[in-house]
Amino acid sequence: MVLPTILWAGNAIVGRLAVGTISPIMLNSIRWSLAALILLPLGWRIFKSNSVLWQNKVRFLLLGLLGVGSYNSLLYLSLETSTPINVTLIGGSMPMWMLLIGALFYQQKAQARQMFGAVISLLGVVIVLSRGDLLSILDVKLVIGDLFILLATILWGFYSWMLSHPGKSTERQWHWAEFLLAQVVFGVFWSITFLSYEVALDAVQLEINVWTVLLLIYIAIGPSLIAYRCWGLGVSAVGPSLAAFFANLIPLFAAIMSAALLGEAPQIFHGVAFLLIVAGILISSKKKID
């Protein structure tokens, strides 16, 4: 569960750096098209005419929409107009949304321990974003990008709950590459559909150079294939409610990576935030540990 957060933290930084070079939906479309090509030699059998995938095509259309097509497109769109502080702060609300979705749609009543852990973990996120000055959060201004990341966070909650509830689908018995490729291909379908609107608005940007090629290779392998595979395994093992708390490590790792790129040493508040985030995870998972 920790590895995806490290890779997604890097994805947020890369997404911000890509602003002005690759437009958001184009970036998402190329990212997942490359990921699909990498997975194709390993998982192509899932698309055979007699594959069990076609019995669950509606489910995978939804998984592809929520986890690949919508979430990532909205993330990159949010970085066009919002600040990293706003984006990661709103993303830090994921445990709250995950618990709410579980209670409303999956009959999973949130425990007091989970709610308390969510508050403690979110406090750690706030400390990272405010750089230890909690009052600075009051100066945050909301823009349209904040609404994009809020919607993305909620959709990711539904995606994670769907992963943990396969229903009649036998996907947990499939080869890992087949399961991931099925999601990615349907996700590419949605992303390209969204790309048509970007084209219609004449908002497409794509500059090909060494930097953008390296950027695309990274996000196609790390935050896409490796992170999604690990997240799927983690959600299946511990459930979406607990998994959501690990997502609060993303802004912490993003802050550390940003500091490293700028040549700045980690500060004391990074350590305090890390302890709070981990404490929130441990408090929420106490029942499972017992």
Coordinates of C-alpha atoms in Angstrom, one line a residue:
M1 CA 0.0 0.0 0.0
V2 CA 2.9 2.4 0.5
L3 CA 4.6 1.9 -2.9
P4 CA 1.6 3.2 -4.9
T5 CA 1.6 6.4 -2.8
I6 CA 5.2 7.0 -3.6
L7 CA 4.7 6.5 -7.3
W8 CA 1.5 8.6 -7.3
A9 CA 3.3 11.4 -5.5
G10 CA 5.8 11.4 -8.3
N11 CA 2.9 11.4 -10.8
A12 CA 1.4 14.6 -9.2
I13 CA 4.8 16.4 -9.6
V14 CA 5.2 15.2 -13.1
G15 CA 1.6 16.2 -14.0
R16 CA 2.3 19.7 -12.7
L17 CA 5.6 19.9 -14.7
A18 CA 3.7 18.9 -17.8
V19 CA 1.4 21.9 -17.7
G20 CA 1.9 23.9 -20.9
T21 CA 3.6 21.0 -22.6
I22 CA 1.0 18.3 -22.8
S23 CA -2.7 19.0 -22.3
P24 CA -4.4 17.0 -19.5
I25 CA -6.6 14.6 -21.5
M26 CA -3.9 14.0 -24.1
L27 CA -1.5 13.2 -21.2
N28 CA -3.9 10.7 -19.7
S29 CA -4.6 9.1 -23.1
I30 CA -1.0 8.6 -24.1
R31 CA -0.1 7.4 -20.5
W32 CA -2.7 4.6 -20.6
S33 CA -2.2 3.7 -24.2
L34 CA 1.5 3.1 -23.5
A35 CA 0.5 1.1 -20.4
A36 CA -1.8 -1.0 -22.5
L37 CA 0.9 -1.7 -25.1
I38 CA 3.2 -2.9 -22.3
L39 CA 0.6 -5.2 -20.8
L40 CA -0.7 -6.5 -24.2
P41 CA 1.9 -9.4 -24.6
L42 CA 1.1 -10.6 -21.1
G43 CA -2.7 -10.2 -21.0
W44 CA -4.0 -10.3 -24.6
R45 CA -5.9 -13.6 -24.0
I46 CA -8.5 -11.8 -21.9
F47 CA -10.0 -10.3 -25.1
K48 CA -10.5 -13.7 -26.8
S49 CA -14.1 -14.2 -28.0
N50 CA -14.8 -16.9 -25.4
S51 CA -13.2 -14.9 -22.5
V52 CA -15.2 -14.4 -19.3
L53 CA -14.5 -10.7 -19.6
W54 CA -17.4 -10.3 -21.9
Q55 CA -19.8 -11.6 -19.3
N56 CA -18.7 -8.7 -17.1
K57 CA -18.2 -6.0 -19.7
V58 CA -20.4 -3.5 -17.9
R59 CA -18.4 -3.9 -14.7
F60 CA -15.1 -3.3 -16.5
L61 CA -16.6 -0.3 -18.4
L62 CA -17.3 1.2 -15.0
L63 CA -13.9 0.2 -13.5
G64 CA -12.2 1.7 -16.6
L65 CA -14.3 4.9 -16.3
L66 CA -13.7 5.4 -12.6
G67 CA -10.1 4.3 -12.1
V68 CA -8.4 5.1 -15.4
G69 CA -10.6 7.4 -17.6
S70 CA -12.1 9.8 -15.1
Y71 CA -9.8 9.9 -12.1
N72 CA -6.6 10.6 -13.9
S73 CA -8.1 13.0 -16.4
L74 CA -9.6 15.0 -13.6
L75 CA -6.3 15.0 -11.7
Y76 CA -4.4 16.4 -14.6
L77 CA -7.2 18.9 -15.3
S78 CA -7.1 20.1 -11.6
L79 CA -3.4 20.8 -11.9
E80 CA -4.1 23.2 -14.8
T81 CA -5.8 25.7 -12.5
S82 CA -5.3 24.6 -8.9
T83 CA -2.3 24.6 -6.7
P84 CA -0.5 21.5 -5.4
I85 CA -1.6 22.6 -1.9
N86 CA -5.3 22.6 -2.8
V87 CA -5.1 19.4 -4.8
T88 CA -3.4 17.3 -2.2
L89 CA -5.4 18.8 0.7
I90 CA -8.7 17.9 -1.0
G91 CA -7.3 14.5 -2.0
G92 CA -6.5 14.0 1.7
S93 CA -10.2 13.8 2.4
M94 CA -10.3 10.4 0.7
P95 CA -10.7 8.3 3.9
M96 CA -13.8 10.3 4.8
W97 CA -15.4 9.7 1.4
M98 CA -14.3 6.1 1.4
L99 CA -16.1 5.5 4.8
L100 CA -19.2 7.4 3.6
I101 CA -19.4 5.4 0.3
G102 CA -19.0 2.1 2.2
A103 CA -21.8 3.1 4.6
L104 CA -24.2 4.3 2.0
F105 CA -23.7 1.7 -0.8
Y106 CA -22.0 -1.3 0.7
Q107 CA -23.6 -1.5 4.2
Q108 CA -20.2 -1.1 5.8
K109 CA -20.9 1.0 8.9
A110 CA -17.9 3.2 9.9
Q111 CA -16.5 2.6 13.3
A112 CA -15.7 5.4 15.7
R113 CA -12.0 4.2 15.6
Q114 CA -12.0 4.6 11.8
M115 CA -13.4 8.1 12.0
F116 CA -11.0 9.1 14.7
G117 CA -8.1 7.7 12.7
A118 CA -9.3 9.6 9.6
V119 CA -9.2 12.9 11.5
I120 CA -5.7 12.2 12.9
S121 CA -4.4 11.2 9.5
L122 CA -6.0 14.3 7.8
L123 CA -4.3 16.5 10.5
G124 CA -1.0 15.1 9.3
V125 CA -1.8 16.0 5.7
V126 CA -2.8 19.6 6.8
I127 CA 0.6 19.9 8.6
V128 CA 2.5 19.0 5.5
L129 CA 0.5 21.3 3.3
S130 CA 0.7 24.2 5.7
R131 CA 4.4 23.6 6.3
G132 CA 3.8 23.5 10.0
D133 CA 1.7 26.7 10.0
L134 CA -1.9 25.6 10.4
L135 CA -3.3 29.1 10.1
S136 CA -2.0 29.4 6.6
I137 CA -4.7 26.9 5.5
L138 CA -7.2 29.8 6.0
D139 CA -5.6 31.6 3.1
V140 CA -6.3 28.8 0.6
K141 CA -8.6 30.0 -2.3
L142 CA -10.8 27.6 -4.2
V143 CA -10.9 27.4 -8.0
I144 CA -12.4 25.1 -10.6
G145 CA -9.5 22.7 -10.3
D146 CA -10.4 22.1 -6.7
L147 CA -13.8 20.8 -7.8
F148 CA -12.2 18.5 -10.4
I149 CA -10.0 16.9 -7.7
L150 CA -12.9 16.6 -5.3
L151 CA -14.9 14.7 -7.9
A152 CA -11.9 12.6 -8.8
T153 CA -11.4 11.7 -5.1
I154 CA -15.1 10.6 -4.8
L155 CA -14.9 8.5 -8.0
W156 CA -11.7 6.8 -6.8
G157 CA -13.6 5.9 -3.6
F158 CA -16.2 4.1 -5.8
Y159 CA -13.5 2.4 -7.8
S160 CA -11.8 1.0 -4.7
W161 CA -15.0 -0.3 -3.3
M162 CA -15.8 -2.0 -6.6
L163 CA -12.4 -3.7 -6.6
S164 CA -13.1 -5.2 -3.2
H165 CA -16.5 -6.4 -4.3
P166 CA -16.1 -8.4 -7.5
G167 CA -19.6 -9.9 -7.2
K168 CA -20.1 -12.7 -9.8
S169 CA -16.9 -11.8 -11.6
T170 CA -14.1 -14.3 -11.4
E171 CA -11.4 -11.6 -11.9
R172 CA -9.4 -12.6 -8.8
Q173 CA -8.6 -15.9 -10.5
W174 CA -7.3 -14.2 -13.6
H175 CA -3.7 -13.6 -14.4
W176 CA -2.8 -10.2 -12.9
A177 CA -1.9 -8.8 -16.3
E178 CA -5.2 -9.8 -17.8
F179 CA -7.2 -8.2 -15.0
L180 CA -5.2 -4.9 -15.2
L181 CA -5.2 -4.9 -19.0
A182 CA -9.0 -5.2 -19.1
Q183 CA -9.3 -2.1 -16.9
V184 CA -6.7 -0.2 -18.8
V185 CA -8.2 -0.9 -22.3
F186 CA -11.7 0.2 -21.2
G187 CA -10.1 3.2 -19.5
V188 CA -8.3 4.2 -22.7
F189 CA -11.7 4.0 -24.5
W190 CA -13.1 6.5 -22.0
S191 CA -10.0 8.7 -22.1
I192 CA -10.0 8.9 -25.9
T193 CA -13.7 9.7 -25.8
F194 CA -12.9 12.6 -23.4
L195 CA -10.0 13.6 -25.7
S196 CA -12.5 14.3 -28.5
Y197 CA -13.9 17.2 -26.4
E198 CA -10.4 18.5 -25.9
V199 CA -9.8 18.4 -29.6
A200 CA -13.2 20.1 -30.3
L201 CA -12.2 22.9 -28.0
D202 CA -8.8 23.2 -29.8
A203 CA -7.1 22.7 -26.4
V204 CA -4.8 19.9 -27.3
Q205 CA -1.1 20.4 -26.5
L206 CA 1.7 17.9 -27.2
E207 CA 5.4 18.8 -27.4
I208 CA 7.7 15.8 -28.1
N209 CA 11.2 16.0 -26.8
V210 CA 13.5 14.0 -24.6
W211 CA 11.9 15.4 -21.4
T212 CA 8.3 14.5 -22.4
V213 CA 9.3 11.0 -23.6
L214 CA 10.9 10.3 -20.2
L215 CA 7.9 11.8 -18.4
L216 CA 5.5 9.5 -20.4
I217 CA 7.6 6.4 -19.8
Y218 CA 7.6 7.1 -16.1
I219 CA 3.9 7.6 -15.7
A220 CA 3.1 4.7 -18.0
I221 CA 5.1 2.2 -15.9
G222 CA 5.3 3.5 -12.3
P223 CA 2.1 5.3 -11.4
S224 CA 0.1 3.2 -13.9
L225 CA 1.1 -0.5 -14.0
I226 CA 3.1 -0.9 -10.8
A227 CA 0.9 1.4 -8.6
Y228 CA -2.4 0.0 -9.8
R229 CA -1.3 -3.6 -9.4
C230 CA -0.1 -2.9 -5.9
W231 CA -3.2 -0.9 -5.0
G232 CA -5.5 -3.7 -6.3
L233 CA -3.6 -6.2 -4.1
G234 CA -3.8 -4.0 -1.1
V235 CA -7.5 -3.2 -1.4
S236 CA -8.2 -6.9 -1.8
A237 CA -6.2 -7.7 1.3
V238 CA -7.2 -4.9 3.8
G239 CA -10.4 -3.4 2.3
P240 CA -11.0 0.0 0.8
S241 CA -11.6 1.8 4.0
L242 CA -8.2 1.1 5.5
A243 CA -6.5 1.4 2.1
A244 CA -7.8 5.0 1.8
F245 CA -5.7 6.0 4.8
F246 CA -2.5 5.1 3.0
A247 CA -3.4 7.6 0.3
N248 CA -2.7 10.4 2.9
L249 CA 1.0 9.5 2.5
I250 CA 0.8 11.0 -1.1
P251 CA 1.1 14.6 -0.1
L252 CA 3.9 13.8 2.4
F253 CA 5.9 12.0 -0.2
A254 CA 5.1 14.8 -2.7
A255 CA 6.4 17.4 -0.3
I256 CA 9.6 15.4 0.3
M257 CA 10.2 14.9 -3.5
S258 CA 9.5 18.6 -4.2
A259 CA 12.0 19.5 -1.4
A260 CA 14.6 17.2 -2.9
L261 CA 14.1 18.7 -6.4
L262 CA 14.6 22.1 -4.9
G263 CA 17.6 21.1 -2.9
E264 CA 15.8 21.7 0.4
A265 CA 16.3 19.4 3.5
P266 CA 13.2 17.8 5.1
Q267 CA 11.8 19.8 8.0
I268 CA 10.7 18.8 11.5
F269 CA 7.0 19.2 10.5
H270 CA 7.5 16.5 7.8
G271 CA 8.4 14.1 10.7
V272 CA 5.4 15.2 12.8
A273 CA 3.1 14.8 9.8
F274 CA 4.5 11.3 9.0
L275 CA 3.8 10.2 12.6
L276 CA 0.3 11.5 12.6
I277 CA -0.5 9.9 9.2
V278 CA 0.9 6.5 10.4
A279 CA -1.0 6.9 13.7
G280 CA -4.2 7.4 11.8
I281 CA -3.5 4.2 9.8
L282 CA -2.7 2.2 12.9
I283 CA -5.8 3.4 14.8
S284 CA -8.1 2.6 11.9
S285 CA -6.5 -0.8 11.4
K286 CA -6.4 -1.8 15.1
K287 CA -9.4 -4.1 14.7
K288 CA -7.7 -5.9 11.8
I289 CA -4.4 -6.2 13.7
D290 CA -6.3 -7.7 16.7

